[in-house]
XYZ file of N, CA and C in Angstrom:
420
model
N -14.675 21.757 21.204
C -15.638 22.513 21.989
C -15.984 21.690 23.223
N -15.922 22.291 24.407
C -16.250 21.563 25.635
C -17.686 21.869 26.072
N -18.117 21.245 27.179
C -19.491 21.441 27.651
C -19.782 22.888 28.006
N -18.790 23.596 28.539
C -19.001 25.013 28.871
C -19.316 25.811 27.608
N -18.633 25.491 26.529
C -18.891 26.185 25.264
C -20.308 25.924 24.795
N -20.768 24.657 24.934
C -22.132 24.336 24.533
C -23.144 25.105 25.375
N -22.895 25.181 26.694
C -23.808 25.918 27.571
C -23.862 27.375 27.143
N -22.700 27.969 26.867
C -22.658 29.356 26.438
C -23.430 29.529 25.125
N -23.167 28.654 24.170
C -23.853 28.775 22.884
C -25.352 28.545 23.027
N -25.737 27.590 23.870
C -27.159 27.352 24.087
C -27.826 28.577 24.697
N -27.151 29.213 25.662
C -27.735 30.385 26.306
C -27.868 31.541 25.320
N -27.024 31.558 24.293
C -27.071 32.610 23.284
C -27.940 32.218 22.091
N -28.485 30.980 22.101
C -29.307 30.526 20.983
C -28.491 30.201 19.745
N -27.202 29.902 19.940
C -26.308 29.721 18.797
C -26.276 28.350 18.172
N -26.799 27.329 18.844
C -26.848 26.015 18.219
C -28.219 25.414 18.435
N -28.577 24.482 17.583
C -29.927 23.945 17.555
C -29.964 22.549 18.179
N -29.591 22.430 19.468
C -29.629 21.145 20.141
C -29.447 21.334 21.640
N -29.764 20.292 22.400
C -29.519 20.342 23.840
C -28.251 19.562 24.153
N -27.688 19.786 25.332
C -26.465 19.091 25.738
C -26.696 17.582 25.777
N -27.852 17.128 26.267
C -28.129 15.694 26.370
C -28.133 15.008 25.011
N -28.512 15.715 23.990
C -28.622 15.116 22.660
C -27.423 15.392 21.767
N -26.371 16.016 22.290
C -25.279 16.453 21.423
C -24.578 15.302 20.712
N -24.583 14.103 21.288
C -23.940 12.977 20.625
C -24.891 12.253 19.684
N -26.167 12.551 19.739
C -27.163 11.876 18.917
C -27.535 12.670 17.676
N -27.309 13.954 17.685
C -27.742 14.800 16.587
C -26.576 15.609 16.054
N -26.689 15.963 14.803
C -25.701 16.865 14.218
C -26.040 18.287 14.630
N -25.024 19.086 14.817
C -25.222 20.497 15.118
C -25.559 21.183 13.800
N -26.636 21.959 13.792
C -27.059 22.637 12.566
C -27.162 24.136 12.792
N -27.146 24.869 11.704
C -27.281 26.324 11.777
C -28.715 26.698 12.139
N -28.873 27.823 12.824
C -30.200 28.346 13.151
C -30.795 29.118 11.985
N -29.938 29.580 11.090
C -30.407 30.317 9.920
C -29.655 29.811 8.697
N -30.283 29.946 7.546
C -29.663 29.479 6.309
C -28.961 30.649 5.635
N -27.649 30.543 5.568
C -26.840 31.530 4.854
C -25.921 30.734 3.940
N -26.051 30.931 2.646
C -25.202 30.233 1.683
C -23.968 31.083 1.421
N -22.806 30.492 1.618
C -21.534 31.168 1.365
C -21.114 30.825 -0.062
N -21.570 31.663 -1.004
C -21.434 31.376 -2.432
C -20.006 31.078 -2.871
N -19.042 31.853 -2.391
C -17.654 31.644 -2.830
C -17.142 30.275 -2.401
N -17.449 29.883 -1.172
C -17.005 28.579 -0.672
C -17.680 27.462 -1.455
N -18.990 27.583 -1.634
C -19.738 26.552 -2.354
C -19.220 26.411 -3.779
N -18.956 27.530 -4.459
C -18.455 27.474 -5.835
C -17.078 26.827 -5.890
N -16.191 27.207 -4.965
C -14.837 26.640 -4.955
C -14.879 25.133 -4.719
N -15.681 24.714 -3.751
C -15.788 23.283 -3.456
C -16.402 22.547 -4.642
N -17.453 23.120 -5.225
C -18.099 22.503 -6.390
C -17.112 22.339 -7.539
N -16.333 23.381 -7.795
C -15.368 23.338 -8.901
C -14.270 22.300 -8.674
N -13.985 21.990 -7.415
C -12.924 21.029 -7.101
C -13.434 19.611 -6.849
N -14.739 19.414 -6.944
C -15.294 18.070 -6.735
C -14.928 17.182 -7.920
N -14.551 15.922 -7.652
C -14.301 14.986 -8.755
C -15.593 14.697 -9.520
N -15.430 14.134 -10.703
C -16.593 13.742 -11.508
C -17.426 12.714 -10.736
N -18.713 12.692 -10.987
C -19.638 11.782 -10.306
C -19.211 10.321 -10.462
N -18.782 9.935 -11.659
C -18.341 8.553 -11.893
C -17.151 8.189 -11.008
N -16.223 9.124 -10.834
C -15.061 8.864 -9.984
C -15.462 8.717 -8.516
N -16.403 9.531 -8.072
C -16.884 9.420 -6.692
C -17.598 8.085 -6.476
N -18.352 7.656 -7.478
C -19.027 6.357 -7.403
C -17.998 5.232 -7.292
N -16.967 5.285 -8.144
C -15.916 4.259 -8.110
C -15.192 4.246 -6.765
N -14.956 5.414 -6.195
C -14.320 5.497 -4.882
C -15.201 4.859 -3.810
N -16.497 5.128 -3.872
C -17.433 4.520 -2.916
C -17.428 2.998 -3.057
N -17.379 2.508 -4.284
C -17.327 1.063 -4.519
C -16.046 0.460 -3.946
N -14.928 1.162 -4.092
C -13.667 0.686 -3.526
C -13.777 0.565 -2.009
N -14.327 1.580 -1.371
C -14.451 1.535 0.086
C -15.440 0.461 0.539
N -16.432 0.137 -0.278
C -17.344 -0.961 0.059
C -16.585 -2.277 0.162
N -15.609 -2.474 -0.728
C -14.813 -3.703 -0.706
C -14.094 -3.832 0.632
N -13.676 -2.718 1.204
C -12.988 -2.735 2.494
C -13.952 -2.973 3.656
N -15.241 -3.062 3.380
C -16.250 -3.216 4.423
C -16.457 -4.644 4.906
N -15.619 -5.577 4.486
C -15.760 -6.969 4.887
C -14.498 -7.406 5.624
N -14.649 -7.905 6.849
C -13.467 -8.230 7.656
C -12.648 -9.376 7.067
N -13.281 -10.309 6.377
C -12.509 -11.386 5.741
C -11.605 -10.822 4.657
N -12.132 -9.915 3.851
C -11.296 -9.306 2.808
C -10.169 -8.492 3.427
N -10.448 -7.823 4.530
C -9.400 -7.061 5.224
C -8.300 -8.009 5.695
N -8.681 -9.137 6.262
C -7.686 -10.118 6.725
C -6.851 -10.646 5.562
N -7.492 -10.924 4.444
C -6.763 -11.419 3.272
C -5.765 -10.377 2.798
N -6.212 -9.145 2.681
C -5.310 -8.078 2.235
C -4.150 -7.939 3.216
N -4.459 -7.972 4.504
C -3.405 -7.834 5.518
C -2.383 -8.956 5.382
N -2.856 -10.176 5.169
C -1.948 -11.315 4.990
C -1.062 -11.103 3.765
N -1.636 -10.548 2.710
C -0.876 -10.340 1.477
C 0.124 -9.192 1.598
N 0.004 -8.367 2.643
C 1.054 -7.375 2.914
C 2.364 -8.092 3.205
N 2.244 -9.213 3.905
C 3.421 -9.943 4.371
C 4.057 -10.786 3.282
N 3.221 -11.410 2.452
C 3.767 -12.341 1.470
C 2.730 -12.691 0.416
N 3.215 -13.023 -0.747
C 2.380 -13.667 -1.753
C 1.945 -15.004 -1.155
N 0.683 -15.371 -1.362
C 0.181 -16.610 -0.759
C -0.737 -17.336 -1.720
N -0.754 -18.667 -1.603
C -1.703 -19.446 -2.399
C -3.025 -19.536 -1.636
N -4.071 -19.900 -2.351
C -5.407 -19.986 -1.768
C -5.412 -20.943 -0.576
N -4.711 -22.075 -0.704
C -4.662 -23.065 0.395
C -4.100 -22.446 1.668
N -3.016 -21.685 1.533
C -2.382 -21.071 2.704
C -3.285 -20.023 3.349
N -3.938 -19.223 2.523
C -4.840 -18.194 3.064
C -6.002 -18.865 3.795
N -6.568 -19.914 3.196
C -7.678 -20.636 3.824
C -7.249 -21.220 5.165
N -6.066 -21.804 5.214
C -5.560 -22.384 6.462
C -5.324 -21.291 7.504
N -4.687 -20.209 7.088
C -4.400 -19.093 7.992
C -5.668 -18.549 8.639
N -6.718 -18.385 7.838
C -7.952 -17.761 8.323
C -8.986 -18.776 8.799
N -8.611 -20.075 8.762
C -9.514 -21.140 9.193
C -10.840 -21.085 8.434
N -10.730 -21.013 7.123
C -11.895 -20.943 6.246
C -11.712 -21.933 5.106
N -12.780 -22.177 4.364
C -12.683 -23.081 3.221
C -12.014 -22.371 2.050
N -11.425 -23.168 1.166
C -10.824 -22.594 -0.035
C -11.882 -21.912 -0.894
N -13.080 -22.476 -0.895
C -14.173 -21.887 -1.668
C -14.513 -20.483 -1.161
N -14.591 -20.331 0.157
C -14.904 -19.014 0.739
C -13.797 -18.012 0.438
N -12.548 -18.458 0.536
C -11.420 -17.572 0.241
C -11.417 -17.201 -1.237
N -11.657 -18.184 -2.101
C -11.688 -17.917 -3.546
C -12.746 -16.882 -3.899
N -13.899 -16.984 -3.245
C -14.963 -16.002 -3.494
C -14.486 -14.593 -3.140
N -13.880 -14.448 -1.969
C -13.401 -13.129 -1.545
C -12.276 -12.632 -2.448
N -11.419 -13.531 -2.886
C -10.335 -13.137 -3.793
C -10.882 -12.661 -5.138
N -11.978 -13.262 -5.604
C -12.611 -12.789 -6.851
C -13.089 -11.348 -6.694
N -13.691 -11.053 -5.540
C -14.151 -9.682 -5.275
C -12.960 -8.728 -5.270
N -11.890 -9.120 -4.595
C -10.696 -8.270 -4.523
C -10.048 -8.099 -5.894
N -10.043 -9.150 -6.688
C -9.453 -9.070 -8.027
C -10.287 -8.163 -8.929
N -11.606 -8.286 -8.845
C -12.465 -7.446 -9.695
C -12.338 -5.971 -9.338
N -11.907 -5.683 -8.116
C -11.674 -4.299 -7.689
C -10.227 -3.874 -7.903
N -9.451 -4.723 -8.544
C -8.040 -4.464 -8.868
C -7.186 -4.257 -7.615
N -7.529 -4.978 -6.556
C -6.753 -4.885 -5.323
C -5.718 -5.999 -5.221
N -6.011 -7.139 -5.830
C -5.054 -8.244 -5.844
C -4.869 -8.734 -7.275
N -3.758 -9.433 -7.479
C -3.490 -10.093 -8.761
C -3.029 -11.509 -8.440
N -2.970 -12.327 -9.456
C -2.549 -13.703 -9.213
C -1.598 -14.174 -10.298
N -0.906 -15.254 -9.966
C -0.081 -15.946 -10.947
C -0.240 -17.436 -10.692
N -0.182 -18.191 -11.765
C -0.295 -19.645 -11.656
C 1.093 -20.253 -11.690
N 1.274 -21.262 -10.858
C 2.523 -22.014 -10.838
C 2.145 -23.485 -10.680
N 2.176 -24.212 -11.776
C 1.724 -25.606 -11.747
C 0.247 -25.658 -11.424
N -0.089 -26.365 -10.354
C -1.493 -26.493 -9.952
C -1.887 -25.475 -8.887
N -0.951 -24.635 -8.499
C -1.225 -23.638 -7.457
C -1.447 -22.261 -8.064
N -2.248 -21.464 -7.369
C -2.497 -20.078 -7.755
C -2.052 -19.208 -6.584
N -1.161 -18.271 -6.861
C -0.602 -17.393 -5.834
C -1.148 -15.981 -6.008
N -1.588 -15.399 -4.907
C -2.135 -14.045 -4.921
C -1.175 -13.081 -4.243
N -1.198 -11.854 -4.728
C -0.408 -10.774 -4.130
C -1.189 -9.479 -4.295
N -0.742 -8.446 -3.598
C -1.369 -7.133 -3.754
C -1.080 -6.609 -5.147
N -2.030 -5.894 -5.713
C -1.869 -5.385 -7.071
C -0.856 -4.256 -7.138
N -0.831 -3.392 -6.115
C 0.165 -2.316 -6.085
C 0.329 -1.789 -4.666
N 1.279 -0.900 -4.489
C 1.604 -0.400 -3.145
C 0.566 0.578 -2.596
N -0.324 1.087 -3.440
C -1.344 2.020 -2.953
C -2.217 1.383 -1.878
N -2.474 0.098 -2.014
C -3.363 -0.585 -1.090
C -2.780 -0.568 0.319
N -1.508 -0.877 0.425
C -0.867 -0.870 1.745
C -0.890 0.537 2.331
N -0.695 1.534 1.498
C -0.717 2.924 1.961
C -2.104 3.291 2.503
N -3.157 2.868 1.817
C -4.526 3.123 2.282
C -4.724 2.507 3.665
N -4.248 1.279 3.840
C -4.392 0.596 5.124
C -3.582 1.270 6.215
N -2.375 1.696 5.897
C -1.544 2.378 6.895
C -2.222 3.654 7.380
N -2.798 4.403 6.460
C -3.514 5.624 6.838
C -4.737 5.278 7.684
N -5.479 4.236 7.284
C -6.643 3.806 8.052
C -6.279 3.377 9.461
N -5.201 2.611 9.601
C -4.761 2.170 10.930
C -4.319 3.359 11.777
N -3.623 4.292 11.167
C -3.203 5.492 11.897
C -4.433 6.242 12.413
N -5.449 6.340 11.567
C -6.679 7.035 11.938
C -7.352 6.368 13.141
N -7.492 5.039 13.119
C -8.184 4.386 14.233
C -7.331 4.333 15.494
N -6.018 4.316 15.352
C -5.139 4.285 16.527
C -5.104 5.642 17.238
N -5.370 6.711 16.500
C -5.410 8.045 17.109
C -6.635 8.219 17.986
N -7.626 7.364 17.792
C -8.802 7.384 18.647
C -9.819 8.322 18.155
């Protein structure tokens, strides 16, 4: 919708906002009409509350740039804590903390080899989520 459309709708009383505030406020209906069939269909297709909660928790894990960097590094290669810390110019303790968060969310796994611990992505779904996210932000 362009500015001309907003002017037309405003002149007709069709939206509840001014042009100056269009980026600050959500456009809302002037009257309440419940579309029962749509609401029922959407309700019937909604995942269980527990699943939605778990999904929200997963996305919270992605809300930290250090964890994003770690995951991105693990796209390229399995890495030990020392290498990740060096790559990101952080302490091993800080990296270990973030890796614990990622492991508890089942995003990474580890294996021990002698005195070293190597981390990798838990499965290919994670890379797919990131690819979709990058595509979304690159589209603008």
